[in-house]
CSV table of N, CA and C in Angstrom, one decimal:
chain,number,residue,atom,x,y,z
A,1,MET,N,87.5,85.7,120.3
A,1,MET,CA,88.4,85.4,119.5
A,1,MET,C,89.5,84.8,119.9
A,2,THR,N,89.5,84.0,119.2
A,2,THR,CA,90.5,83.2,118.9
A,2,THR,C,91.8,83.8,119.0
A,3,ASP,N,92.7,83.0,119.2
A,3,ASP,CA,94.0,83.2,119.2
A,3,ASP,C,94.7,83.4,117.9
A,4,ARG,N,94.1,83.0,116.9
A,4,ARG,CA,94.7,82.3,115.3
A,4,ARG,C,93.5,83.8,114.7
A,5,GLU,N,92.6,84.3,114.9
A,5,GLU,CA,92.2,85.9,114.6
A,5,GLU,C,93.0,87.2,114.5
A,6,THR,N,93.1,87.6,113.5
A,6,THR,CA,93.5,88.9,113.6
A,6,THR,C,92.7,90.1,113.1
A,7,LEU,N,92.9,90.8,113.7
A,7,LEU,CA,92.5,92.1,114.0
A,7,LEU,C,93.1,93.0,112.7
A,8,ILE,N,92.0,94.2,111.5
A,8,ILE,CA,93.5,94.5,111.0
A,8,ILE,C,92.6,96.4,110.8
A,9,LEU,N,93.0,97.3,111.2
A,9,LEU,CA,92.5,98.1,110.6
A,9,LEU,C,93.5,98.9,109.0
A,10,ALA,N,92.2,99.4,108.6
A,10,ALA,CA,92.8,99.4,107.2
A,10,ALA,C,92.4,101.0,107.3
A,11,ILE,N,93.3,102.0,106.7
A,11,ILE,CA,93.0,103.4,106.5
A,11,ILE,C,93.4,103.7,105.0
A,12,ASP,N,92.4,105.0,104.0
A,12,ASP,CA,92.9,104.6,103.0
A,12,ASP,C,93.0,106.2,103.1
A,13,THR,N,93.5,107.3,102.4
A,13,THR,CA,93.3,108.3,101.7
A,13,THR,C,93.2,109.2,100.6
A,14,SER,N,92.9,109.9,100.1
A,14,SER,CA,93.3,110.8,98.7
A,14,SER,C,92.9,112.5,98.8
A,15,CYS,N,92.9,113.1,98.1
A,15,CYS,CA,92.2,114.5,98.4
A,15,CYS,C,91.2,114.6,97.9
A,16,ASP,N,90.7,113.8,98.1
A,16,ASP,CA,89.2,113.8,98.1
A,16,ASP,C,88.1,113.2,98.9
A,17,ASP,N,88.6,111.6,99.7
A,17,ASP,CA,88.4,111.2,100.1
A,17,ASP,C,89.3,110.4,101.2
A,18,THR,N,88.6,110.2,102.6
A,18,THR,CA,89.6,109.4,103.6
A,18,THR,C,88.0,107.7,103.6
A,19,SER,N,88.7,107.1,103.8
A,19,SER,CA,88.1,105.6,104.7
A,19,SER,C,88.8,105.0,106.0
A,20,ALA,N,88.1,103.7,106.6
A,20,ALA,CA,89.0,103.3,107.4
A,20,ALA,C,87.9,102.1,107.8
A,21,ALA,N,87.9,101.0,108.0
A,21,ALA,CA,88.0,99.4,108.0
A,21,ALA,C,88.6,99.4,109.0
A,22,VAL,N,87.7,98.0,109.1
A,22,VAL,CA,88.1,96.6,111.0
A,22,VAL,C,87.7,95.7,110.5
A,23,VAL,N,88.6,95.3,109.6
A,23,VAL,CA,88.3,93.3,109.4
A,23,VAL,C,88.8,92.5,110.1
A,24,LYS,N,88.3,91.0,110.5
A,24,LYS,CA,88.8,90.6,111.0
A,24,LYS,C,89.0,88.6,110.6
A,25,SER,N,90.2,88.3,110.8
A,25,SER,CA,91.3,87.3,109.7
A,25,SER,C,91.1,87.8,108.3
A,26,GLY,N,91.3,89.1,108.0
A,26,GLY,CA,91.4,89.3,106.5
A,26,GLY,C,90.0,88.9,105.9
A,27,ARG,N,88.5,88.2,106.6
A,27,ARG,CA,87.4,88.1,106.0
A,27,ARG,C,86.2,88.6,106.1
A,28,GLU,N,86.5,89.3,107.6
A,28,GLU,CA,84.8,89.8,107.8
A,28,GLU,C,85.1,91.5,107.7
A,29,ILE,N,84.1,92.2,107.5
A,29,ILE,CA,84.0,93.5,107.9
A,29,ILE,C,83.3,94.3,108.9
A,30,LEU,N,84.0,94.5,110.0
A,30,LEU,CA,83.3,94.2,111.4
A,30,LEU,C,83.0,96.0,111.4
A,31,SER,N,83.7,96.8,110.5
A,31,SER,CA,83.2,98.1,110.6
A,31,SER,C,84.1,99.1,108.9
A,32,ASN,N,83.4,99.5,108.4
A,32,ASN,CA,83.6,100.6,107.2
A,32,ASN,C,83.0,101.5,107.3
A,33,VAL,N,83.7,102.5,107.2
A,33,VAL,CA,83.6,104.3,107.7
A,33,VAL,C,84.1,105.0,105.7
A,34,VAL,N,83.5,105.8,105.2
A,34,VAL,CA,83.9,106.7,104.2
A,34,VAL,C,83.6,108.3,104.8
A,35,SER,N,84.5,108.9,104.8
A,35,SER,CA,84.1,110.4,104.8
A,35,SER,C,84.8,111.1,102.7
A,36,SER,N,83.8,111.7,102.0
A,36,SER,CA,84.2,112.2,101.2
A,36,SER,C,83.4,113.5,100.4
A,37,GLN,N,84.4,113.8,99.6
A,37,GLN,CA,84.4,115.8,99.5
A,37,GLN,C,83.3,114.9,97.8
A,38,ALA,N,82.2,114.6,97.4
A,38,ALA,CA,82.5,114.1,95.7
A,38,ALA,C,81.6,115.3,95.6
A,39,LYS,N,80.6,115.7,96.4
A,39,LYS,CA,79.5,116.9,96.0
A,39,LYS,C,80.1,117.7,96.1
A,40,ILE,N,80.5,118.2,96.9
A,40,ILE,CA,81.5,119.7,96.7
A,40,ILE,C,82.2,119.9,95.2
A,41,HIS,N,83.0,118.8,94.9
A,41,HIS,CA,83.7,118.7,94.1
A,41,HIS,C,82.9,118.8,92.4
A,42,SER,N,81.7,117.6,92.5
A,42,SER,CA,80.8,117.5,91.4
A,42,SER,C,80.3,118.8,91.1
A,43,ARG,N,80.5,119.9,91.3
A,43,ARG,CA,79.6,121.0,90.5
A,43,ARG,C,81.1,121.6,89.7
A,44,PHE,N,82.0,121.1,89.9
A,44,PHE,CA,83.1,121.6,89.1
A,44,PHE,C,83.7,120.6,88.1
A,45,GLY,N,83.2,119.5,88.4
A,45,GLY,CA,83.5,118.4,86.8
A,45,GLY,C,85.1,117.5,87.5
A,46,GLY,N,85.2,117.8,88.5
A,46,GLY,CA,87.2,117.5,89.3
A,46,GLY,C,87.1,117.7,90.3
A,47,ILE,N,88.2,117.1,90.9
A,47,ILE,CA,88.8,117.8,92.2
A,47,ILE,C,88.9,119.1,92.3
A,48,VAL,N,89.0,120.7,93.2
A,48,VAL,CA,89.7,121.6,93.1
A,48,VAL,C,90.3,121.7,94.8
A,49,PRO,N,92.2,121.2,94.1
A,49,PRO,CA,92.7,120.7,95.2
A,49,PRO,C,92.0,122.8,96.3
A,50,GLU,N,92.2,123.4,95.8
A,50,GLU,CA,92.2,124.8,96.9
A,50,GLU,C,90.7,124.2,97.8
A,51,LEU,N,89.8,123.2,97.4
A,51,LEU,CA,89.1,123.3,98.1
A,51,LEU,C,89.5,121.8,99.1
A,52,ALA,N,89.8,120.4,98.6
A,52,ALA,CA,90.2,119.7,98.9
A,52,ALA,C,91.3,119.9,100.2
A,53,SER,N,91.8,120.6,99.6
A,53,SER,CA,92.8,121.1,101.2
A,53,SER,C,92.7,120.7,102.5
């Protein structure tokens, strides 16, 4: 990594999903992970707050 390269840690959360990524110089994705509760909520047709918490 040169002096000009920057690493960015991006974190995003919602009531049923959480994700994180590491991006180099704003252009190259080094890592990307997602944790989702979509399967849990899909059978109810939407988000169930008691399950999401």
